[in-house]
Short mmCIF file of C-alpha atoms and ligand atoms in Angstrom, two decimals:
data_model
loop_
_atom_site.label_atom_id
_atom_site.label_comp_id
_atom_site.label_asym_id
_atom_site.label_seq_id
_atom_site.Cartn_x
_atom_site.Cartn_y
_atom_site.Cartn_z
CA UNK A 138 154.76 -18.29 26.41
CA UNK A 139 158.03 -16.35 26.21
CA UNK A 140 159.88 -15.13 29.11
CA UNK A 141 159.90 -11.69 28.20
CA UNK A 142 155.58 -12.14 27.55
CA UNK A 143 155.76 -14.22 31.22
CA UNK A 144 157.79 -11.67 32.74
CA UNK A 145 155.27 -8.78 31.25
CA UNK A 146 152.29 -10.78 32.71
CA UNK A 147 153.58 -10.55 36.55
CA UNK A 148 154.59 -7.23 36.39
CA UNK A 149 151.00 -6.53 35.32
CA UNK A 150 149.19 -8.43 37.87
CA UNK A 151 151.77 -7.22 40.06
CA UNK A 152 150.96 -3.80 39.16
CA UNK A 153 146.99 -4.29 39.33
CA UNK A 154 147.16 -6.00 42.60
CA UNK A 155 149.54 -2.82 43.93
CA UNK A 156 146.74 -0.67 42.75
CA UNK A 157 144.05 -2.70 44.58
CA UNK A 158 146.30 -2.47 48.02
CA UNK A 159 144.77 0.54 49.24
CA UNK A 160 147.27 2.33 51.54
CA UNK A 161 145.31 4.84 54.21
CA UNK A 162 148.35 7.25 55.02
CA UNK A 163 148.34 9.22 58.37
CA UNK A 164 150.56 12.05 59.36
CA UNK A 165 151.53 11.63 63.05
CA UNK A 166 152.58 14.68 64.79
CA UNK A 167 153.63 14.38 68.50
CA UNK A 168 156.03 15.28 70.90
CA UNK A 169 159.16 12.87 71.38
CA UNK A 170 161.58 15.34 72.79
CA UNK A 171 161.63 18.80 74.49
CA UNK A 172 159.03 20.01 77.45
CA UNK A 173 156.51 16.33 77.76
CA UNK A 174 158.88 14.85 75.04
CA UNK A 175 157.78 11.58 77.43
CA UNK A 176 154.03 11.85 76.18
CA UNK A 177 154.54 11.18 72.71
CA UNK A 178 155.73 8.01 72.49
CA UNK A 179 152.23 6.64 74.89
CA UNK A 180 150.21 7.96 72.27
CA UNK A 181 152.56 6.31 69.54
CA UNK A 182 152.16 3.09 72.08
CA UNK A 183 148.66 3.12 71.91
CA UNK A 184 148.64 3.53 68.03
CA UNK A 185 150.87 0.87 66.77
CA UNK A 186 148.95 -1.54 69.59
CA UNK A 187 145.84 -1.02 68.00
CA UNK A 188 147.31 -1.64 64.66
CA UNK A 189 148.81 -4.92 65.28
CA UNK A 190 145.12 -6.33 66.67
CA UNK A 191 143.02 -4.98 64.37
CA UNK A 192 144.82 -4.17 61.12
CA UNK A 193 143.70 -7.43 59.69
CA UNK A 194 140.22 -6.49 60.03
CA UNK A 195 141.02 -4.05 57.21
CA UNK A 196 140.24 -6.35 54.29
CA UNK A 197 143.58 -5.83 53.21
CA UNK A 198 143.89 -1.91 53.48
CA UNK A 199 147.06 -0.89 54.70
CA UNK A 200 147.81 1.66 57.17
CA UNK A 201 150.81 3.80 56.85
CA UNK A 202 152.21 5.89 60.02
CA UNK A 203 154.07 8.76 59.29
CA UNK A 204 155.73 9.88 62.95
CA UNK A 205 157.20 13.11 63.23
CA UNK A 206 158.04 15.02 66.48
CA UNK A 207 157.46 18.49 66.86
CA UNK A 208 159.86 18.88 69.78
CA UNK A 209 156.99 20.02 72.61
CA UNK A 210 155.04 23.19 72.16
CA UNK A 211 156.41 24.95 69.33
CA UNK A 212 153.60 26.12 66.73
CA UNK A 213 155.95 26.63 63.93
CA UNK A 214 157.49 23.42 64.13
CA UNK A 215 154.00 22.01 64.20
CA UNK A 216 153.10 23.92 61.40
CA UNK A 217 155.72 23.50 59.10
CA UNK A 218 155.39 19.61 59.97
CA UNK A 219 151.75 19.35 58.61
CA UNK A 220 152.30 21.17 55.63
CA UNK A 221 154.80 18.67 54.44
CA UNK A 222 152.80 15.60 55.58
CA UNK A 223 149.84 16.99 53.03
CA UNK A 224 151.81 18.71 50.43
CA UNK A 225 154.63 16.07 49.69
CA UNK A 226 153.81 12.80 51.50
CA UNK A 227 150.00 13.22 51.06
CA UNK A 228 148.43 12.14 54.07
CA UNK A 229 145.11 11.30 54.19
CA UNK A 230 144.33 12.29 57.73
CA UNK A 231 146.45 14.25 60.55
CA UNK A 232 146.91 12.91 64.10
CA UNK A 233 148.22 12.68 66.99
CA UNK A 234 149.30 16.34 68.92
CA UNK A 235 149.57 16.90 72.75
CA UNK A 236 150.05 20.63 72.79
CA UNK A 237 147.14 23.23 72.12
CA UNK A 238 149.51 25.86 70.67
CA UNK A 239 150.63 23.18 68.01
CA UNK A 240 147.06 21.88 67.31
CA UNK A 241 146.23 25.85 66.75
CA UNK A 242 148.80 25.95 64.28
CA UNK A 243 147.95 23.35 62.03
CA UNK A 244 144.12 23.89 61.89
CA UNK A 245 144.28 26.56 59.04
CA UNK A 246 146.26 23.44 57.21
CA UNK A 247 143.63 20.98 57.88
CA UNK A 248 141.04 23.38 56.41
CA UNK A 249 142.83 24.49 53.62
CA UNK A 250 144.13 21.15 52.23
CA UNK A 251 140.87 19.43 53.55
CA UNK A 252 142.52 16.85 55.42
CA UNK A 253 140.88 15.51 58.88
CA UNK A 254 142.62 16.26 61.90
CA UNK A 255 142.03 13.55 64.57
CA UNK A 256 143.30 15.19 67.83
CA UNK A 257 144.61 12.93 70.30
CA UNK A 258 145.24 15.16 73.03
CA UNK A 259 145.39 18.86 72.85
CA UNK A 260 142.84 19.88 75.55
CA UNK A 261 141.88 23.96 75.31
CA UNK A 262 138.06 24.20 73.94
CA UNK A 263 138.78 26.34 71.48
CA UNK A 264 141.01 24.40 69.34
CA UNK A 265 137.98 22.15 67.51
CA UNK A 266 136.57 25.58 66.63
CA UNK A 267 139.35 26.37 64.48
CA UNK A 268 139.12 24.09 61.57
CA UNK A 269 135.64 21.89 60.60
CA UNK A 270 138.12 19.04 59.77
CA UNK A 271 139.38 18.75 63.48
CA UNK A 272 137.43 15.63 65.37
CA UNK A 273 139.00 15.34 69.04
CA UNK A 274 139.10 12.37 70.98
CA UNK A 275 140.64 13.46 74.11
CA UNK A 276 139.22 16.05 76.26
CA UNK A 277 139.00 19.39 77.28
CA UNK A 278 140.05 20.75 80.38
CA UNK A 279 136.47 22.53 81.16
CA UNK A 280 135.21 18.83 81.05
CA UNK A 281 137.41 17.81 84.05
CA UNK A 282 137.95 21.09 85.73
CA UNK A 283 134.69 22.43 86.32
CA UNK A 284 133.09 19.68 87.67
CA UNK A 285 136.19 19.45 90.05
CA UNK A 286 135.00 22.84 90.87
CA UNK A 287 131.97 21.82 91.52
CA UNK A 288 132.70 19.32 93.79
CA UNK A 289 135.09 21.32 95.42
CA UNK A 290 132.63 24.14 96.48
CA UNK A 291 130.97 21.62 98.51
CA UNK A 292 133.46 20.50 100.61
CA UNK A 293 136.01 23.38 101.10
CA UNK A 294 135.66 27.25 101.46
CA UNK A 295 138.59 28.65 100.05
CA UNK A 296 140.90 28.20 97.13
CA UNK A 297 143.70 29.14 95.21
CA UNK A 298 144.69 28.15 91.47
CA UNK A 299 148.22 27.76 90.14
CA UNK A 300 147.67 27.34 86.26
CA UNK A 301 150.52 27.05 83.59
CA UNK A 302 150.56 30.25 81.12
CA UNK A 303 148.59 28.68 78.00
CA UNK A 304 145.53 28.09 76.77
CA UNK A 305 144.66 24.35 78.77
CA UNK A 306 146.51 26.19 81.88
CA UNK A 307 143.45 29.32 81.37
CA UNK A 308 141.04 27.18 80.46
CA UNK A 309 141.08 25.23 83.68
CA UNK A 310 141.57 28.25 85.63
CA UNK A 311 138.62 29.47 84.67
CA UNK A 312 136.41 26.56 84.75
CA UNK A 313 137.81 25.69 87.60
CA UNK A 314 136.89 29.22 89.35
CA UNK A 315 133.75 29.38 87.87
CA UNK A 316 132.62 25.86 89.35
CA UNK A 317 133.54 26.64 93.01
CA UNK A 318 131.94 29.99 92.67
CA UNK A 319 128.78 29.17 91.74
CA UNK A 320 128.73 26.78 94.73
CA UNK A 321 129.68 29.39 96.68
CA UNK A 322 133.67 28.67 97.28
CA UNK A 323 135.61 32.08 97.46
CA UNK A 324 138.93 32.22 95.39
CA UNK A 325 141.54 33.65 97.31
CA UNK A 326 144.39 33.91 94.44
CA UNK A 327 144.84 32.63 90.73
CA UNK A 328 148.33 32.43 89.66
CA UNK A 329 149.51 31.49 86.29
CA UNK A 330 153.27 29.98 85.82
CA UNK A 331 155.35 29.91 82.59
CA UNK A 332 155.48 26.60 80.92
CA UNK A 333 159.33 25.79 81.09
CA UNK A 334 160.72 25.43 84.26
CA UNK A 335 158.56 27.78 86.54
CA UNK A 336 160.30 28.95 90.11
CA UNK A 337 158.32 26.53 92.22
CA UNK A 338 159.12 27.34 95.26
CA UNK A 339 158.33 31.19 95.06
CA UNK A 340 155.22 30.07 93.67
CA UNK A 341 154.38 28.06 95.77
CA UNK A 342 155.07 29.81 98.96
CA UNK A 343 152.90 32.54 97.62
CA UNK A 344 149.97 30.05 97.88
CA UNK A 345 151.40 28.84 101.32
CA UNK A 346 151.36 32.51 102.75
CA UNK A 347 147.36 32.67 101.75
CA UNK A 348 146.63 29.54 103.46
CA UNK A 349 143.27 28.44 101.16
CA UNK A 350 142.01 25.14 102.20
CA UNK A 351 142.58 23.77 98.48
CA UNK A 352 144.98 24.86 95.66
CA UNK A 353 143.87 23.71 92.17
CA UNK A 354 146.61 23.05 90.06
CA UNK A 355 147.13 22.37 86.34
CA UNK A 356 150.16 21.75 84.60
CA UNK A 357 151.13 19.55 81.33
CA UNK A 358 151.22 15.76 82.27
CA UNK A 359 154.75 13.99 82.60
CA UNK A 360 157.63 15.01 84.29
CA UNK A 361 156.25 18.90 85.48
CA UNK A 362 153.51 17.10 87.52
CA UNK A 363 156.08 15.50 89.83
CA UNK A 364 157.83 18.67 90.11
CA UNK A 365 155.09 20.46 91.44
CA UNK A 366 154.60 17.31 94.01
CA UNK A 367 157.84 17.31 95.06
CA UNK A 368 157.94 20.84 95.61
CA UNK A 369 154.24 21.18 97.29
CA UNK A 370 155.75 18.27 99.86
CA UNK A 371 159.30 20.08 100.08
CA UNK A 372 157.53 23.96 101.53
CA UNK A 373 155.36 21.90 103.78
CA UNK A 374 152.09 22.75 101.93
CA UNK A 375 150.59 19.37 102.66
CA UNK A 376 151.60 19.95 106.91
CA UNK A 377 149.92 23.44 106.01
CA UNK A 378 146.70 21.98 105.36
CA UNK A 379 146.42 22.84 102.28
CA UNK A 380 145.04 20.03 99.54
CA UNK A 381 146.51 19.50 96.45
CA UNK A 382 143.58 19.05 93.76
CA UNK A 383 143.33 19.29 89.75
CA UNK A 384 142.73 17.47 86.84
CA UNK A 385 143.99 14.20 86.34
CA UNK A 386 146.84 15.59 84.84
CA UNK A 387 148.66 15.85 87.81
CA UNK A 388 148.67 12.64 89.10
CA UNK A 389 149.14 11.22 85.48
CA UNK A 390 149.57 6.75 85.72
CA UNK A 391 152.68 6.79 84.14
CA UNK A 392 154.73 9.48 86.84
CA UNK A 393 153.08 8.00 90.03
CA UNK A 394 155.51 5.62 90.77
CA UNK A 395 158.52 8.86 90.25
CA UNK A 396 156.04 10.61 92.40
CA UNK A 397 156.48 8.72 95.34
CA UNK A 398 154.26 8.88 98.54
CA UNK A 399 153.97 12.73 98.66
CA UNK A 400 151.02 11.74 95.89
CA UNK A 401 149.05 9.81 98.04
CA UNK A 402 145.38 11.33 99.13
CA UNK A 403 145.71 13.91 95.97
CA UNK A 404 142.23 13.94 94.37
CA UNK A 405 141.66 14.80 91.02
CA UNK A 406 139.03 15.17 88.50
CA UNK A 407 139.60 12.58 84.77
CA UNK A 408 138.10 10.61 81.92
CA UNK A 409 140.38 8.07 82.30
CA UNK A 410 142.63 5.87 84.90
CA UNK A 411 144.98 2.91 84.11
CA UNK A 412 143.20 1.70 87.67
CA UNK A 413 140.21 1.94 86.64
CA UNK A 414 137.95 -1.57 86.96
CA UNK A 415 135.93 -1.78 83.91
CA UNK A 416 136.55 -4.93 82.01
CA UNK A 417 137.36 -3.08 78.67
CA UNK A 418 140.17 -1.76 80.63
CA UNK A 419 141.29 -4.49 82.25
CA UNK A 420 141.65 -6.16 78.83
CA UNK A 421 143.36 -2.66 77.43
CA UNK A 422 145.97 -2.75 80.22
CA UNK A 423 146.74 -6.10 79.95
CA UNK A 424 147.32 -6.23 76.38
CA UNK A 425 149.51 -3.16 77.18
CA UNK A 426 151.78 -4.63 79.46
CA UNK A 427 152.15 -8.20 77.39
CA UNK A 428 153.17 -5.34 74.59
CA UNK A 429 155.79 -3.32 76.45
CA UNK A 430 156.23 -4.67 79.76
CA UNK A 431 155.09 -5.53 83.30
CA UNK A 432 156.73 -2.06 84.81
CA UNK A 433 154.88 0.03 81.79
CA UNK A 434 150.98 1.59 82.17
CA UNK A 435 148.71 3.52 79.52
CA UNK A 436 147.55 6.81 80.71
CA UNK A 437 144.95 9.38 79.37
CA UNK A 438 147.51 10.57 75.92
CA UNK A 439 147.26 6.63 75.42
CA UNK A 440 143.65 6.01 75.74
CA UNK A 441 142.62 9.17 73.30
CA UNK A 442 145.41 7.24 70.99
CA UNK A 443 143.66 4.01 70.93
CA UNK A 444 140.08 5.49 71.04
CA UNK A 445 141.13 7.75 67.92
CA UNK A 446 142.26 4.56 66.04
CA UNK A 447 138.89 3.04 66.71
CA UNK A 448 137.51 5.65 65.32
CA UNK A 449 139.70 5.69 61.91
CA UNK A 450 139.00 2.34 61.76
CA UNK A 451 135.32 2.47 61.44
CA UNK A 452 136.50 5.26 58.72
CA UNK A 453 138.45 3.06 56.78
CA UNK A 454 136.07 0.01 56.57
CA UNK A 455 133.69 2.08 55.83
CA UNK A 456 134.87 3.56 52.92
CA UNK A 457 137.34 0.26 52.17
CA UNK A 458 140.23 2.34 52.17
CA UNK A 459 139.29 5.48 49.53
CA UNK A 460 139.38 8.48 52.66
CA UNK A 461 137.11 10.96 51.25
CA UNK A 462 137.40 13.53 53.93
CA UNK A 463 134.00 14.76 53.64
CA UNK A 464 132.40 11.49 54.13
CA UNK A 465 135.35 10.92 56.64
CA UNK A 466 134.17 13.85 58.75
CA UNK A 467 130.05 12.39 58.49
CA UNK A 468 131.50 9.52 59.67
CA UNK A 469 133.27 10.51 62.77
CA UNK A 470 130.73 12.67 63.70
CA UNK A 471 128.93 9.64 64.57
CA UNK A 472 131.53 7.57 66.22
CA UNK A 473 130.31 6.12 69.22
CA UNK A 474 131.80 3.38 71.47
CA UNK A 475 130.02 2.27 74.70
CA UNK A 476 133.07 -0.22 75.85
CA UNK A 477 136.03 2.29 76.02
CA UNK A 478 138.63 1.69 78.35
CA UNK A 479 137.20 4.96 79.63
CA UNK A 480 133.75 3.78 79.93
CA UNK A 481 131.14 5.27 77.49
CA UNK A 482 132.16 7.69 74.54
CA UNK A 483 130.72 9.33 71.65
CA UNK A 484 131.92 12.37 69.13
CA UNK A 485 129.27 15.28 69.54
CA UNK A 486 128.08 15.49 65.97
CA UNK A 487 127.59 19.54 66.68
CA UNK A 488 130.93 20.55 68.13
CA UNK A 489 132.88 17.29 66.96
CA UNK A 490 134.08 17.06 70.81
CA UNK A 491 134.19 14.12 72.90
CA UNK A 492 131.65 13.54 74.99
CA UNK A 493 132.73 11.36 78.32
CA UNK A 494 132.26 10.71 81.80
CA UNK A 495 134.29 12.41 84.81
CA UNK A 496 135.46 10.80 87.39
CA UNK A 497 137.05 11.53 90.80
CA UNK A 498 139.63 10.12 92.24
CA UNK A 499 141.94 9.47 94.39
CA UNK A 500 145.74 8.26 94.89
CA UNK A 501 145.86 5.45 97.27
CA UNK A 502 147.97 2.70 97.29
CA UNK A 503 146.38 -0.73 95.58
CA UNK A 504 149.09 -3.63 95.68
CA UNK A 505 151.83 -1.99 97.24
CA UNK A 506 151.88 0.48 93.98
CA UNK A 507 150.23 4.10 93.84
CA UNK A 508 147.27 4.65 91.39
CA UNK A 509 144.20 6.84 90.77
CA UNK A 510 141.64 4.67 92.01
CA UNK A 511 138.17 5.87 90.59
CA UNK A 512 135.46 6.98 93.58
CA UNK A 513 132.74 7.57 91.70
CA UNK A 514 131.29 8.97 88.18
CA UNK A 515 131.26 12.70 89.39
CA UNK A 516 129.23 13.50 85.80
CA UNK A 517 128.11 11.54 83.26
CA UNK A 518 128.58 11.66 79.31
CA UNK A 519 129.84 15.40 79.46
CA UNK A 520 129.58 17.74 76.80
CA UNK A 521 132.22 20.06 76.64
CA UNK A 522 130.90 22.78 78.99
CA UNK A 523 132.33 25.55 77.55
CA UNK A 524 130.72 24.92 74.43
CA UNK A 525 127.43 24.25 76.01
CA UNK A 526 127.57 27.69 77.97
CA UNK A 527 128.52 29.55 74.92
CA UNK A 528 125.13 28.35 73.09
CA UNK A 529 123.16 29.87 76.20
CA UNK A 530 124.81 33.28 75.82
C1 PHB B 60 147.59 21.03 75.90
O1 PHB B 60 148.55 21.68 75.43
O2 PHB B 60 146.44 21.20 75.49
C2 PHB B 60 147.85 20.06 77.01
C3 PHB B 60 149.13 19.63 77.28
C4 PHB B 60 149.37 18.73 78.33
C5 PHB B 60 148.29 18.28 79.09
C6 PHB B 60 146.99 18.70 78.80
C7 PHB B 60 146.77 19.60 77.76
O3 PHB B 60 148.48 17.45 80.13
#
């Protein structure tokens, strides 16, 4: 044989075995600077830790990671984002996401280029109703917040709720409300804050001067939740009698140690704590911290990461790399995993939610360190309730 006729034989198998790689592209939109720019880079965490245990399980499919921050909530940036990872780098699937507003934004793009949109955080009930391609692995804050209401009712009177001005901020407010209502609680005040950088203190000593025995708060995860700790210890709420409850985004793993004692004896209502006993999160944790450190945790942005990869895992195999996103959309519909580092989860076929348990908990100290040590399974494998009450009406 010649060299040019050896040459043109590797460059053909060469060729043919490039074509046989199958390459499963996904377009990962999250937030690695601005308001929460801290949050992204858990979920990215979680991601690239899956990918490194499991991607040989692939049968040789590859999985491509296309990153791109959308600066914190900012629907335009979101937007224009998505419509580049379809139209020129032609993603097969969208991820990733923590704020609602951006997740709004890019569900006409999902339904118009019909690409699935696996939603890793984003937590306002609405959003999954937006586009048929959306699956969501994280929550929504009617899962955690109205069973916190719930609970509440039981155990305190009065209460007041301090909400950031967007959709998961209304959301909770309302479940929230509702909850302690029907158990007969009596809400007192409802405030709503803007997202960046909120007066605290005027805020707060509005909820002071009204003295309810609990004030429900929610605010993004990260670096805002220890600002409204430091602020609720600084006016004396806490010597006030007042208790500081919420969803777990409040106490979130990751800012308890910036939190300080001031977060001790908070309860809140979750899916998921980096405390949490069950062996599938022991093993997640651990594998976490031989990853990125001793000092670093997972929390709940991290766990809807890793669960979400799961899930486009079984996708891929499935289809051995060709993402048809019909066929990807059957398929997640049916994802279930009963050994997540959450404990139980399955995608509700109907509303393509989560469904989960909720937990309460409680900040206590367990080795010298803080963390949201899990009481007990407040509800089990939870539907989205707002969903479920909108079928009734
Ligand atoms: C949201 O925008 O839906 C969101 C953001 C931060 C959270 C929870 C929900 O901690």
């Amino acid at each position: 044989m010649s060299f040019l006729k050896i040459s043109t034989f590797v460059l053909a198998a060469f060729a043919a075995s490039a074509a046989c790689a199958q390459t499963v592209k996904i377009g990962f939109i999250t937030s690695y600077s601005g308001l929460n720019g801290n949050l992204g880079p858990y979920m990215e965490r979680a991601v690239r830790l899956y990918l490194k245990q499991h991607e040989k399980e692939l049968g040789g499919v590859k999985v491509e990671l296309l990153t791109r921050d959308d600066t914190g909530p900012n629907p335009d940036k979101a937007r224009q984002l998505a419509q580049e990872l379809v139209v020129r780098d032609k993603v097969n699937l969208l991820a990733g996401v923590i704020f609602t507003p951006n997740a709004m934004a890019m569900a006409p793009i999902a339904t118009e280029a019909k690409v699935p949109f696996v939603i890793m955080n984003a937590g306002t009930s609405v959003i999954s109703t937006r586009s048929p391609y959306i699956v969501r692995t994280s929550f929504t804050l009617w899962q955690s917040s109205y069973p916190l209401g719930q609970w509440a009712s039981k155990k305190y009177k009065t209460a007041y709720s301090l909400v950031s001005d967007f959709g998961p901020g209304h959301d909770c407010e309302e479940a929230f409300s509702k909850g302690f209502e029907e158990g007969g609680g009596k809400i007192l005040g409802k405030v709503r804050v803007p997202l960046q950088n909120p007066d605290w203190a005027a805020y707060l000593q509005r909820v002071k001067d009204a003295k309810p025995d609990v004030l429900n708060v929610f605010i993004p995860a990260g670096k805002t939740a220890t600002a409204v700790m430091k602020n609720f210890s600084d006016l004396c709420l806490d010597k006030a009698g007042i208790k500081l409850i919420g969803p777990g985004d409040i106490t979130t793993d990751e800012e308890l140690p910036n939190m300080g004692d001031v977060a001790l004896g908070v309860t809140t209502v979750h899916h998921y704590s980096a405390a949490a006993e069950r062996p599938a999160n022991r093993r997640f944790v651990e594998a976490w911290k031989k990853e990125y450190g001793a000092a670093s945790t997972p929390n709940f942005a991290a766990v809807a990461a890793w669960d979400a990869m799961d899930a486009i895992f079984q996708v891929v195999r499935a289809q051995k790399g060709n993402i048809d996103p019909e066929r990807t959309m059957e398929l997640l519909k049916a994802y279930r995993n009963a050994d997540s580092p959450r404990g139980p989860i399955a995608i509700d076929p109907e509303t393509r939610d989560i469904v989960q348990n909720e937990y309460l908990r409680e900040v206590r100290k367990v080795g010298g360190q803080l963390a949201n040590v899990e009481l007990e399974t407040l509800a089990t494998a939870v539907k989205d309730p707002w969903k479920e009450m909108q079928k009734k009406k």
